[in-house]
């Protein structure tokens, strides 16, 4: 049994120490992890059995059993073996797809700050137990049902639980514990978001015991299907019906011609089994989820699978400046200190401000901890005065209150005891400070200096202060920010990340427009945007206030020319996304704060920051940048394009092969030829050529020009760009060659059926090598540059040779050993398709070159 403290004194004691690690471990064993139970998953065995549920497979098994009863059992057995092998392949593919999705889900698990053994530490939210003391901060998702014991101004967005989107106020209550109630003010619930304030709470319920757990069944949703998966499913259904119809026709015509019905049934059903692309959906899931796993290794964590696909369609990337384009390593490069009477004789007022209006803490090991802007201020002060003076100032003027920094106000104020009076210090953006000065005498000079510094790419902060007789009540603190005296300016630089310039160039050649959105001054923003290559002559810089003045029509006209938005508040980001989307642009948008969530959600790809991002932004995002780096977005886009290309390649491959099988069987009787293949041959070709090489195509490296072509319109058909045509003509060619072989071999008195079987198998292997690239000829690509593919081809070749020459396989597959002329003829025919597809690429390249030199055509 887990007992929780229930008096005020016990709770107060627990807040400072938390549980011990050993006790937490014991409780975890007792109540289990703090996770929601997922819908019962299929066991691997069930997944395997599912492979036989297919209607056509059932018919095939029944037909082969009947054939066995009235004819030869060896055929039945080998068909059953192939069907089982097929099922194993299907099973492996689905199992891998599921595992890859699970691994992805694991990576996006949340963390919580918990107090244990008297220390604050970060733990997996799944390891929380009742009795844990946790720290709740704005931006976080609440990991369990808790009672708030301490905290001020805590507001919660409980819409995930109640549907009510207006944040509700919460109040701390430490007298005793009460069981969690959705209507009570002191309880915070798992799965809801904290939008404001800071507090400490005790975990009361975890996992399925939470309010969220109770409705979890309603919320169970599978991973969303990507547009491509949905389209492929639809397409799969249509094509299956078509194939069934064709098989029915083959069966009907065969009967009319007087063929043996059972044999005919076996052929038609085998063909249906082989030609229906049942493996495609699983292959697409594997390609997408393995791709996502690869991206995670490159610091881009995909939260929603459809993002992998939409990455290739992005036309605009709207990115934060600080930390994403720049290093977030600020250094003060100059300052200006106004001459006025010092508040603390011997010290400059600006120096006092640098030390005091600052949330930097000195860590246990003496290291300074804090946000980059403020760290820079402290480091500058220490450089000028030395560490002891810094510590002395801190000690002399203890902080008694604060109005924290807020990117809407662009101001931060702190209040300090100075004798029996109160020292007020404000810092913030120059315009914000100028608004609250008592005397406006030097305004022009301050503005001019700030502008000049900003134009040099510096972040400028202004400082001001005053002394009050006493501290007003908390409710009036916001009014303190007035009648101040100007103290000085600070200019600091934050150098761009090294790799960003190149990444921006890459974006531009790939038809993607990068846009900077920042809270900084327009001049600072423009200079940095110019330096990294975002801003070019002719582009526009727009500030938040100008944006507010602009009508939607006006904004829409200019939006594609604006590459820098400065002094923007988070709520304006949503408008930027909307207007860009109205112009049919596909927008990737970065964000890290609570207020960024709506714009992240609305954009095609919302990108949260792994390092500095809040839980709210991460939850809303489609992708998380683990290293907060702009270059990672571009790398992810490149990867997304590669994955999509490869999906197209294996669709191209599988559909062409299936088409060839259909054409061969359908056309033979019309050409006066006997049925070219036996059911085992069809099933075998389907087994070895469909799955393995197709899967290996997903490993193909990116095409050389992948970032030199424009983004893919998302509504574009999968079969655009000549894919449909390729499937048609190569399928017909492959069938033509096979049928020609049959005709010629019969005329020569050769072992025609074995030759037909071999030519079809070889043609498909040649085809897979040719479709590895849409443009580059194989000799340029390198035959051995895709190891899994080359291994699968060699394996298949060896098997085919064994089938032709090993007497045991001859019996099983009804094949005959080919003599040298027959083998040479088969290999020669088998290579035709490869050369034809390479020729197609050659023609395409010549045409492209012509178009480039003569763009009017
Ligand atoms: P970006 O959007 O490029 O990441 P940012 O989010 O860092 O920029 P904000 O943090 O909103 O931008 O800062 C906006 C402005 O507020 C800055 O230009 C600066 O003038 C002021 N400012 C930033 N940090 C502080 C702070 N700690 N105290 C007071 N003012 C600040």
PDB file of C-alpha atoms in Angstrom, residues 31 34 84 165 204 215 233 265 319 347 388 390 444 494 500 560 596 601 610 625 677 681-682 709 772 788 838 848:
ATOM      1  CA  UNK A  31       1.790   0.660  -9.170  1.00  0.00           C
ATOM      2  CA  UNK A  34       2.946   6.172 -15.372  1.00  0.00           C
ATOM      3  CA  UNK A  84       3.972 -19.632 -46.206  1.00  0.00           C
ATOM      4  CA  UNK A 165     -10.093  26.176 -24.238  1.00  0.00           C
ATOM      5  CA  UNK A 204      -1.591  11.647  -6.432  1.00  0.00           C
ATOM      6  CA  UNK A 215     -11.086   8.436 -20.814  1.00  0.00           C
ATOM      7  CA  UNK A 233      -4.765   2.181 -49.962  1.00  0.00           C
ATOM      8  CA  UNK A 265      -8.259 -21.640 -61.762  1.00  0.00           C
ATOM      9  CA  UNK A 319      12.542  30.420 -38.617  1.00  0.00           C
ATOM     10  CA  UNK A 347      29.849  52.005  -8.766  1.00  0.00           C
ATOM     11  CA  UNK A 388      34.218  39.866  -6.088  1.00  0.00           C
ATOM     12  CA  UNK A 390      29.807  41.297  -8.777  1.00  0.00           C
ATOM     13  CA  UNK A 444      17.281  61.403 -30.119  1.00  0.00           C
ATOM     14  CA  UNK A 494      25.392  36.567 -31.344  1.00  0.00           C
ATOM     15  CA  UNK A 500      23.677  28.118 -41.642  1.00  0.00           C
ATOM     16  CA  UNK A 560       6.142  36.449 -50.740  1.00  0.00           C
ATOM     17  CA  UNK A 596       3.834  29.498 -30.561  1.00  0.00           C
ATOM     18  CA  UNK A 601      -0.227  23.510 -35.397  1.00  0.00           C
ATOM     19  CA  UNK A 610      14.316  20.179 -28.435  1.00  0.00           C
ATOM     20  CA  UNK A 625      14.908  19.830 -33.664  1.00  0.00           C
ATOM     21  CA  UNK A 677       3.922 -20.039 -66.849  1.00  0.00           C
ATOM     22  CA  UNK A 681       6.541 -19.878 -61.397  1.00  0.00           C
ATOM     23  CA  UNK A 682       4.242 -16.915 -60.957  1.00  0.00           C
ATOM     24  CA  UNK A 709      14.685  20.791 -58.077  1.00  0.00           C
ATOM     25  CA  UNK A 772      17.731   2.878 -58.847  1.00  0.00           C
ATOM     26  CA  UNK A 788      21.440  -4.751 -49.718  1.00  0.00           C
ATOM     27  CA  UNK A 838      18.828   3.130 -69.303  1.00  0.00           C
ATOM     28  CA  UNK A 848      16.656  18.234 -70.237  1.00  0.00           C
TER      29      UNK A 848
END
